[in-house]
PDB file of C-alpha atoms in Angstrom:
ATOM      1  CA  ALA A   1     106.927 101.869 115.076  1.00 78.00           C
ATOM      2  CA  GLN A   2     107.277 101.616 118.894  1.00 83.00           C
ATOM      3  CA  SER A   3     109.970 103.107 120.757  1.00 89.00           C
ATOM      4  CA  VAL A   4     111.610 103.099 124.259  1.00 94.00           C
ATOM      5  CA  THR A   5     113.281 106.093 126.236  1.00 96.00           C
ATOM      6  CA  GLN A   6     115.786 105.512 128.936  1.00 97.00           C
ATOM      7  CA  LEU A   7     115.885 108.657 130.728  1.00 90.00           C
ATOM      8  CA  ASP A   8     119.192 108.252 132.434  1.00 95.00           C
ATOM      9  CA  SER A   9     122.418 107.331 130.464  1.00 95.00           C
ATOM     10  CA  GLN A  10     124.362 106.795 133.859  1.00 97.00           C
ATOM     11  CA  VAL A  11     123.157 106.236 137.404  1.00 98.00           C
ATOM     12  CA  PRO A  12     125.737 106.158 140.144  1.00 97.00           C
ATOM     13  CA  VAL A  13     124.694 104.403 143.523  1.00 97.00           C
ATOM     14  CA  PHE A  14     126.550 103.247 146.698  1.00 97.00           C
ATOM     15  CA  GLU A  15     126.214  99.601 147.344  1.00 97.00           C
ATOM     16  CA  GLU A  16     123.286  98.367 149.506  1.00 97.00           C
ATOM     17  CA  ALA A  17     121.387 101.512 148.523  1.00 98.00           C
ATOM     18  CA  PRO A  18     117.915 101.250 146.589  1.00 98.00           C
ATOM     19  CA  VAL A  19     117.956 101.989 142.677  1.00 98.00           C
ATOM     20  CA  GLU A  20     115.558 102.796 139.840  1.00 98.00           C
ATOM     21  CA  LEU A  21     116.190 102.772 136.387  1.00 98.00           C
ATOM     22  CA  ARG A  22     113.591 104.595 134.367  1.00 98.00           C
ATOM     23  CA  CYS A  23     112.139 103.383 131.111  1.00 97.00           C
ATOM     24  CA  ASN A  24     109.255 104.836 129.196  1.00 96.00           C
ATOM     25  CA  TYR A  25     107.733 103.275 125.912  1.00 94.00           C
ATOM     26  CA  SER A  26     105.490 104.666 123.085  1.00 90.00           C
ATOM     27  CA  SER A  27     102.626 102.262 121.800  1.00 73.00           C
ATOM     28  CA  SER A  28      99.285 102.443 120.909  1.00 65.00           C
ATOM     29  CA  VAL A  29      98.568  98.783 121.256  1.00 72.00           C
ATOM     30  CA  SER A  30      99.451  96.027 123.739  1.00 77.00           C
ATOM     31  CA  VAL A  31     102.900  95.965 124.682  1.00 84.00           C
ATOM     32  CA  TYR A  32     105.543  93.218 125.651  1.00 89.00           C
ATOM     33  CA  LEU A  33     108.109  94.637 127.736  1.00 93.00           C
ATOM     34  CA  PHE A  34     111.757  93.461 128.613  1.00 95.00           C
ATOM     35  CA  TRP A  35     114.663  94.423 130.600  1.00 97.00           C
ATOM     36  CA  TYR A  36     118.149  92.997 129.642  1.00 97.00           C
ATOM     37  CA  VAL A  37     121.531  93.151 131.497  1.00 97.00           C
ATOM     38  CA  GLN A  38     124.878  93.478 129.734  1.00 94.00           C
ATOM     39  CA  TYR A  39     128.090  93.043 131.575  1.00 92.00           C
ATOM     40  CA  PRO A  40     131.249  94.295 129.951  1.00 86.00           C
ATOM     41  CA  ASN A  41     132.186  92.302 126.892  1.00 79.00           C
ATOM     42  CA  GLN A  42     129.348  89.886 127.084  1.00 84.00           C
ATOM     43  CA  GLY A  43     126.039  89.522 125.316  1.00 87.00           C
ATOM     44  CA  LEU A  44     122.448  90.374 126.717  1.00 93.00           C
ATOM     45  CA  GLN A  45     120.894  88.741 129.498  1.00 94.00           C
ATOM     46  CA  LEU A  46     117.080  88.801 130.385  1.00 93.00           C
ATOM     47  CA  LEU A  47     116.319  90.029 133.699  1.00 96.00           C
ATOM     48  CA  LEU A  48     112.604  89.974 133.472  1.00 95.00           C
ATOM     49  CA  LYS A  49     109.696  90.611 131.109  1.00 93.00           C
ATOM     50  CA  TYR A  50     106.154  91.966 131.317  1.00 92.00           C
ATOM     51  CA  LEU A  51     103.551  90.009 129.055  1.00 88.00           C
ATOM     52  CA  SER A  52     100.363  90.283 130.732  1.00 85.00           C
ATOM     53  CA  GLY A  53      98.810  90.089 134.114  1.00 86.00           C
ATOM     54  CA  SER A  54     100.260  91.304 137.253  1.00 88.00           C
ATOM     55  CA  THR A  55     101.767  94.719 136.813  1.00 90.00           C
ATOM     56  CA  LEU A  56     104.596  93.950 139.327  1.00 95.00           C
ATOM     57  CA  VAL A  57     107.140  91.616 137.505  1.00 96.00           C
ATOM     58  CA  LYS A  58     109.780  89.901 139.549  1.00 96.00           C
ATOM     59  CA  GLY A  59     113.179  88.929 137.707  1.00 95.00           C
ATOM     60  CA  ILE A  60     116.473  87.374 138.594  1.00 94.00           C
ATOM     61  CA  ASN A  61     119.035  88.983 140.709  1.00 94.00           C
ATOM     62  CA  GLY A  62     116.452  90.537 142.963  1.00 96.00           C
ATOM     63  CA  PHE A  63     115.418  93.127 140.465  1.00 97.00           C
ATOM     64  CA  GLU A  64     111.677  93.747 139.736  1.00 97.00           C
ATOM     65  CA  ALA A  65     109.715  96.034 137.565  1.00 98.00           C
ATOM     66  CA  GLU A  66     106.415  97.827 137.474  1.00 96.00           C
ATOM     67  CA  PHE A  67     104.341  98.233 134.263  1.00 95.00           C
ATOM     68  CA  ASN A  68     102.202 101.381 134.263  1.00 94.00           C
ATOM     69  CA  LYS A  69     100.081 101.796 131.460  1.00 91.00           C
ATOM     70  CA  SER A  70      98.756 105.432 132.280  1.00 91.00           C
ATOM     71  CA  GLN A  71     102.292 106.695 132.538  1.00 93.00           C
ATOM     72  CA  THR A  72     103.555 104.193 129.700  1.00 93.00           C
ATOM     73  CA  SER A  73     106.483 103.377 132.063  1.00 95.00           C
ATOM     74  CA  PHE A  74     108.262 100.100 133.179  1.00 97.00           C
ATOM     75  CA  HIS A  75     110.917 101.223 135.751  1.00 98.00           C
ATOM     76  CA  LEU A  76     113.231  98.824 136.985  1.00 98.00           C
ATOM     77  CA  ARG A  77     113.914  98.574 140.715  1.00 98.00           C
ATOM     78  CA  LYS A  78     116.261  96.804 143.408  1.00 98.00           C
ATOM     79  CA  PRO A  79     115.941  97.523 146.892  1.00 97.00           C
ATOM     80  CA  SER A  80     119.611  97.067 147.690  1.00 97.00           C
ATOM     81  CA  VAL A  81     122.224  96.882 144.999  1.00 97.00           C
ATOM     82  CA  HIS A  82     125.699  95.248 145.110  1.00 97.00           C
ATOM     83  CA  ILE A  83     128.728  95.722 143.382  1.00 96.00           C
ATOM     84  CA  SER A  84     128.271  92.951 140.924  1.00 95.00           C
ATOM     85  CA  ASP A  85     125.174  94.907 139.673  1.00 97.00           C
ATOM     86  CA  THR A  86     127.397  97.354 137.947  1.00 97.00           C
ATOM     87  CA  ALA A  87     126.445  96.796 134.232  1.00 97.00           C
ATOM     88  CA  GLU A  88     124.441  98.395 131.431  1.00 97.00           C
ATOM     89  CA  TYR A  89     120.840  97.645 131.415  1.00 98.00           C
ATOM     90  CA  PHE A  90     118.572  97.854 128.286  1.00 97.00           C
ATOM     91  CA  CYS A  91     114.777  98.219 128.306  1.00 97.00           C
ATOM     92  CA  ALA A  92     113.138  96.838 125.201  1.00 95.00           C
ATOM     93  CA  VAL A  93     109.769  96.636 123.412  1.00 92.00           C
ATOM     94  CA  SER A  94     108.775  93.626 121.427  1.00 89.00           C
ATOM     95  CA  GLU A  95     107.142  94.713 118.189  1.00 83.00           C
ATOM     96  CA  ARG A  96     106.001  92.768 114.976  1.00 78.00           C
ATOM     97  CA  THR A  97     108.275  92.863 111.965  1.00 74.00           C
ATOM     98  CA  GLY A  98     106.877  90.989 108.794  1.00 70.00           C
ATOM     99  CA  THR A  99     106.072  87.630 110.149  1.00 70.00           C
ATOM    100  CA  ALA A 100     108.198  87.658 113.218  1.00 73.00           C
ATOM    101  CA  SER A 101     108.770  89.966 116.041  1.00 81.00           C
ATOM    102  CA  LYS A 102     111.869  92.061 116.894  1.00 86.00           C
ATOM    103  CA  LEU A 103     113.148  93.877 119.844  1.00 91.00           C
ATOM    104  CA  THR A 104     113.668  97.751 120.090  1.00 92.00           C
ATOM    105  CA  PHE A 105     115.791  98.785 122.717  1.00 95.00           C
ATOM    106  CA  GLY A 106     116.466 101.889 124.597  1.00 96.00           C
ATOM    107  CA  THR A 107     119.841 103.518 124.588  1.00 96.00           C
ATOM    108  CA  GLY A 108     120.897 102.118 127.855  1.00 97.00           C
ATOM    109  CA  THR A 109     121.373 103.029 131.444  1.00 97.00           C
ATOM    110  CA  ARG A 110     124.939 102.447 132.732  1.00 97.00           C
ATOM    111  CA  LEU A 111     124.515 101.531 136.568  1.00 98.00           C
ATOM    112  CA  GLN A 112     127.816 102.293 138.427  1.00 97.00           C
ATOM    113  CA  VAL A 113     127.667 100.709 141.915  1.00 97.00           C
ATOM    114  CA  THR A 114     130.459 101.876 144.355  1.00 96.00           C
ATOM    115  CA  LEU A 115     131.566 101.371 147.901  1.00 92.00           C
TER     116      LEU A 115
ATOM    117  CA  ASP B   1     121.599  74.175 126.507  1.00 55.00           C
ATOM    118  CA  THR B   2     125.015  75.629 125.746  1.00 77.00           C
ATOM    119  CA  GLY B   3     123.567  78.789 124.948  1.00 91.00           C
ATOM    120  CA  VAL B   4     124.252  80.897 121.646  1.00 95.00           C
ATOM    121  CA  SER B   5     127.575  81.169 120.562  1.00 96.00           C
ATOM    122  CA  GLN B   6     129.367  83.507 118.051  1.00 97.00           C
ATOM    123  CA  ASN B   7     132.673  83.302 116.705  1.00 97.00           C
ATOM    124  CA  PRO B   8     135.070  85.321 116.355  1.00 97.00           C
ATOM    125  CA  ARG B   9     134.673  87.323 119.535  1.00 95.00           C
ATOM    126  CA  HIS B  10     136.861  89.849 118.165  1.00 96.00           C
ATOM    127  CA  LYS B  11     137.819  90.903 114.742  1.00 97.00           C
ATOM    128  CA  ILE B  12     140.201  93.668 113.718  1.00 98.00           C
ATOM    129  CA  THR B  13     140.243  94.365 109.657  1.00 98.00           C
ATOM    130  CA  LYS B  14     141.232  96.968 107.429  1.00 97.00           C
ATOM    131  CA  ARG B  15     138.976  99.255 105.439  1.00 97.00           C
ATOM    132  CA  GLY B  16     137.729  97.427 102.162  1.00 97.00           C
ATOM    133  CA  GLN B  17     138.007  93.843 103.538  1.00 98.00           C
ATOM    134  CA  ASN B  18     135.385  91.429 103.725  1.00 98.00           C
ATOM    135  CA  VAL B  19     134.569  89.867 106.992  1.00 98.00           C
ATOM    136  CA  THR B  20     132.227  87.002 108.122  1.00 98.00           C
ATOM    137  CA  PHE B  21     130.837  86.283 111.329  1.00 97.00           C
ATOM    138  CA  ARG B  22     129.258  83.134 112.717  1.00 98.00           C
ATOM    139  CA  CYS B  23     126.281  82.280 115.032  1.00 97.00           C
ATOM    140  CA  ASP B  24     125.232  79.138 116.486  1.00 97.00           C
ATOM    141  CA  PRO B  25     121.706  79.352 117.978  1.00 95.00           C
ATOM    142  CA  ILE B  26     120.352  77.133 120.798  1.00 93.00           C
ATOM    143  CA  SER B  27     119.837  73.664 119.246  1.00 90.00           C
ATOM    144  CA  GLU B  28     116.152  73.649 119.349  1.00 86.00           C
ATOM    145  CA  HIS B  29     115.587  77.231 118.436  1.00 90.00           C
ATOM    146  CA  ASN B  30     114.354  77.833 114.863  1.00 88.00           C
ATOM    147  CA  ARG B  31     114.323  81.565 115.021  1.00 91.00           C
ATOM    148  CA  LEU B  32     117.512  83.679 114.613  1.00 93.00           C
ATOM    149  CA  TYR B  33     118.143  87.128 114.980  1.00 94.00           C
ATOM    150  CA  TRP B  34     121.049  89.772 113.873  1.00 95.00           C
ATOM    151  CA  TYR B  35     121.279  92.847 115.704  1.00 95.00           C
ATOM    152  CA  ARG B  36     124.139  95.684 115.620  1.00 95.00           C
ATOM    153  CA  GLN B  37     124.946  97.583 118.648  1.00 94.00           C
ATOM    154  CA  THR B  38     127.264 100.840 118.386  1.00 94.00           C
ATOM    155  CA  LEU B  39     129.074 102.488 121.303  1.00 89.00           C
ATOM    156  CA  GLY B  40     126.770 104.087 123.629  1.00 86.00           C
ATOM    157  CA  GLN B  41     123.493 102.730 122.011  1.00 90.00           C
ATOM    158  CA  GLY B  42     121.201  99.851 122.376  1.00 92.00           C
ATOM    159  CA  PRO B  43     121.169  96.999 119.797  1.00 94.00           C
ATOM    160  CA  GLU B  44     119.572  97.612 116.584  1.00 93.00           C
ATOM    161  CA  PHE B  45     117.594  95.003 114.714  1.00 92.00           C
ATOM    162  CA  LEU B  46     119.275  93.928 111.260  1.00 93.00           C
ATOM    163  CA  THR B  47     117.513  90.618 110.039  1.00 92.00           C
ATOM    164  CA  TYR B  48     115.694  87.643 110.912  1.00 90.00           C
ATOM    165  CA  PHE B  49     115.392  83.793 109.829  1.00 90.00           C
ATOM    166  CA  GLN B  50     112.956  81.297 110.314  1.00 88.00           C
ATOM    167  CA  ASN B  51     114.729  78.104 109.958  1.00 86.00           C
ATOM    168  CA  GLU B  52     116.628  78.656 106.775  1.00 85.00           C
ATOM    169  CA  ALA B  53     114.195  81.528 105.232  1.00 85.00           C
ATOM    170  CA  GLN B  54     115.512  84.969 105.477  1.00 84.00           C
ATOM    171  CA  LEU B  55     111.971  86.523 106.436  1.00 82.00           C
ATOM    172  CA  GLU B  56     113.106  90.020 106.998  1.00 78.00           C
ATOM    173  CA  LYS B  57     116.011  91.772 105.954  1.00 77.00           C
ATOM    174  CA  SER B  58     114.818  95.241 105.076  1.00 75.00           C
ATOM    175  CA  ARG B  59     117.010  96.445 108.147  1.00 74.00           C
ATOM    176  CA  LEU B  60     120.175  95.298 106.754  1.00 76.00           C
ATOM    177  CA  LEU B  61     122.158  98.384 106.549  1.00 77.00           C
ATOM    178  CA  SER B  62     123.107  98.420 103.006  1.00 86.00           C
ATOM    179  CA  ASP B  63     123.690  95.814  99.927  1.00 89.00           C
ATOM    180  CA  ARG B  64     127.167  95.239 101.475  1.00 94.00           C
ATOM    181  CA  PHE B  65     125.504  93.467 104.287  1.00 94.00           C
ATOM    182  CA  SER B  66     124.387  89.848 103.596  1.00 94.00           C
ATOM    183  CA  ALA B  67     123.118  87.113 105.838  1.00 94.00           C
ATOM    184  CA  GLU B  68     122.466  83.230 105.361  1.00 94.00           C
ATOM    185  CA  ARG B  69     121.334  80.303 107.423  1.00 94.00           C
ATOM    186  CA  PRO B  70     122.006  77.559 104.886  1.00 89.00           C
ATOM    187  CA  LYS B  71     120.659  74.559 106.758  1.00 85.00           C
ATOM    188  CA  GLY B  72     118.564  76.049 109.350  1.00 83.00           C
ATOM    189  CA  SER B  73     121.188  75.742 111.867  1.00 89.00           C
ATOM    190  CA  PHE B  74     124.020  78.226 112.270  1.00 95.00           C
ATOM    191  CA  SER B  75     123.890  81.417 110.444  1.00 97.00           C
ATOM    192  CA  THR B  76     126.619  83.835 109.011  1.00 97.00           C
ATOM    193  CA  LEU B  77     126.630  87.561 108.380  1.00 97.00           C
ATOM    194  CA  GLU B  78     129.049  88.875 105.831  1.00 96.00           C
ATOM    195  CA  ILE B  79     130.164  92.478 105.377  1.00 96.00           C
ATOM    196  CA  GLN B  80     131.883  93.198 102.271  1.00 96.00           C
ATOM    197  CA  ARG B  81     134.247  96.218 101.588  1.00 96.00           C
ATOM    198  CA  THR B  82     134.063  97.359 105.216  1.00 97.00           C
ATOM    199  CA  GLU B  83     134.003 100.884 106.317  1.00 96.00           C
ATOM    200  CA  GLN B  84     135.169 102.433 109.438  1.00 95.00           C
ATOM    201  CA  GLY B  85     131.447 103.012 110.159  1.00 94.00           C
ATOM    202  CA  ASP B  86     130.884  99.286 110.273  1.00 96.00           C
ATOM    203  CA  SER B  87     132.838  99.165 113.731  1.00 97.00           C
ATOM    204  CA  ALA B  88     130.622  97.825 116.143  1.00 96.00           C
ATOM    205  CA  MET B  89     129.097  94.867 118.200  1.00 95.00           C
ATOM    206  CA  TYR B  90     127.303  92.428 116.012  1.00 96.00           C
ATOM    207  CA  LEU B  91     125.008  90.324 118.148  1.00 96.00           C
ATOM    208  CA  CYS B  92     122.996  87.038 117.329  1.00 97.00           C
ATOM    209  CA  ALA B  93     119.915  85.893 119.102  1.00 95.00           C
ATOM    210  CA  SER B  94     117.666  82.851 118.830  1.00 93.00           C
ATOM    211  CA  SER B  95     114.299  82.119 120.049  1.00 90.00           C
ATOM    212  CA  VAL B  96     111.854  79.106 119.834  1.00 85.00           C
ATOM    213  CA  GLY B  97     108.817  81.078 118.614  1.00 70.00           C
ATOM    214  CA  SER B  98     108.351  84.292 116.516  1.00 63.00           C
ATOM    215  CA  GLY B  99     105.602  85.936 118.788  1.00 70.00           C
ATOM    216  CA  ARG B 100     106.211  88.944 120.458  1.00 68.00           C
ATOM    217  CA  ARG B 101     105.980  87.139 123.782  1.00 72.00           C
ATOM    218  CA  ASN B 102     108.898  84.832 122.992  1.00 78.00           C
ATOM    219  CA  GLU B 103     112.233  85.595 124.650  1.00 86.00           C
ATOM    220  CA  GLN B 104     115.038  86.073 122.501  1.00 91.00           C
ATOM    221  CA  TYR B 105     118.509  84.679 123.878  1.00 92.00           C
ATOM    222  CA  PHE B 106     121.668  86.552 122.956  1.00 95.00           C
ATOM    223  CA  GLY B 107     125.149  85.391 122.363  1.00 95.00           C
ATOM    224  CA  PRO B 108     128.181  87.293 123.590  1.00 94.00           C
ATOM    225  CA  GLY B 109     128.740  89.046 120.276  1.00 95.00           C
ATOM    226  CA  THR B 110     131.488  89.653 117.712  1.00 96.00           C
ATOM    227  CA  ARG B 111     133.095  93.213 118.089  1.00 96.00           C
ATOM    228  CA  LEU B 112     134.214  94.341 114.833  1.00 97.00           C
ATOM    229  CA  THR B 113     137.140  96.901 114.428  1.00 97.00           C
ATOM    230  CA  VAL B 114     137.739  98.716 111.017  1.00 97.00           C
ATOM    231  CA  THR B 115     140.772 100.432 110.704  1.00 96.00           C
TER     232      THR B 115
END
């Protein structure tokens, strides 16, 4: 089974500062990786995904992530955060289960943006 | 595209009672997933439907949990004889394909509190 590790449970950052949220995965096969964001009392919204091709993936809201196979990492970055980016961020890997696929999530990183 | 909807959004019940949650997927999506999210954790896969067929249910937490998708459209998740440990957010997701590349779209979730 594949797994995902999010190394930081909380990341405090000032508005307009850059941020990096770390994600490491374990897999011996090809991987499909996702970052989701969850605002309070809401479901998950896809930020970006890596399926193949370019290792630098751009997503919504100015976020991007870099797939690094040698370091088994898929870190999420934003050059300048906004108060509205305060949320929980989840890294996930897609893996087969029976005839379908499921997402296996990390434990999440809470991004807290302050003035 | 109205997105994935879930009802109710919140449910408070007493231990021992049965509860049922409903999920309406995006209309053209034939794959439907249920996840459970406990406090401080990422979502955990429970079960999966392709149309009306439940193809993966081994991750349902106990025989108190059951899910149906009778006409291949909406789905229900039932928990019988609820326990305090069942308190969690129950998330539904849908996708148009079952491959690992396919994005899953999440609903807002149903938050269950068992007193």
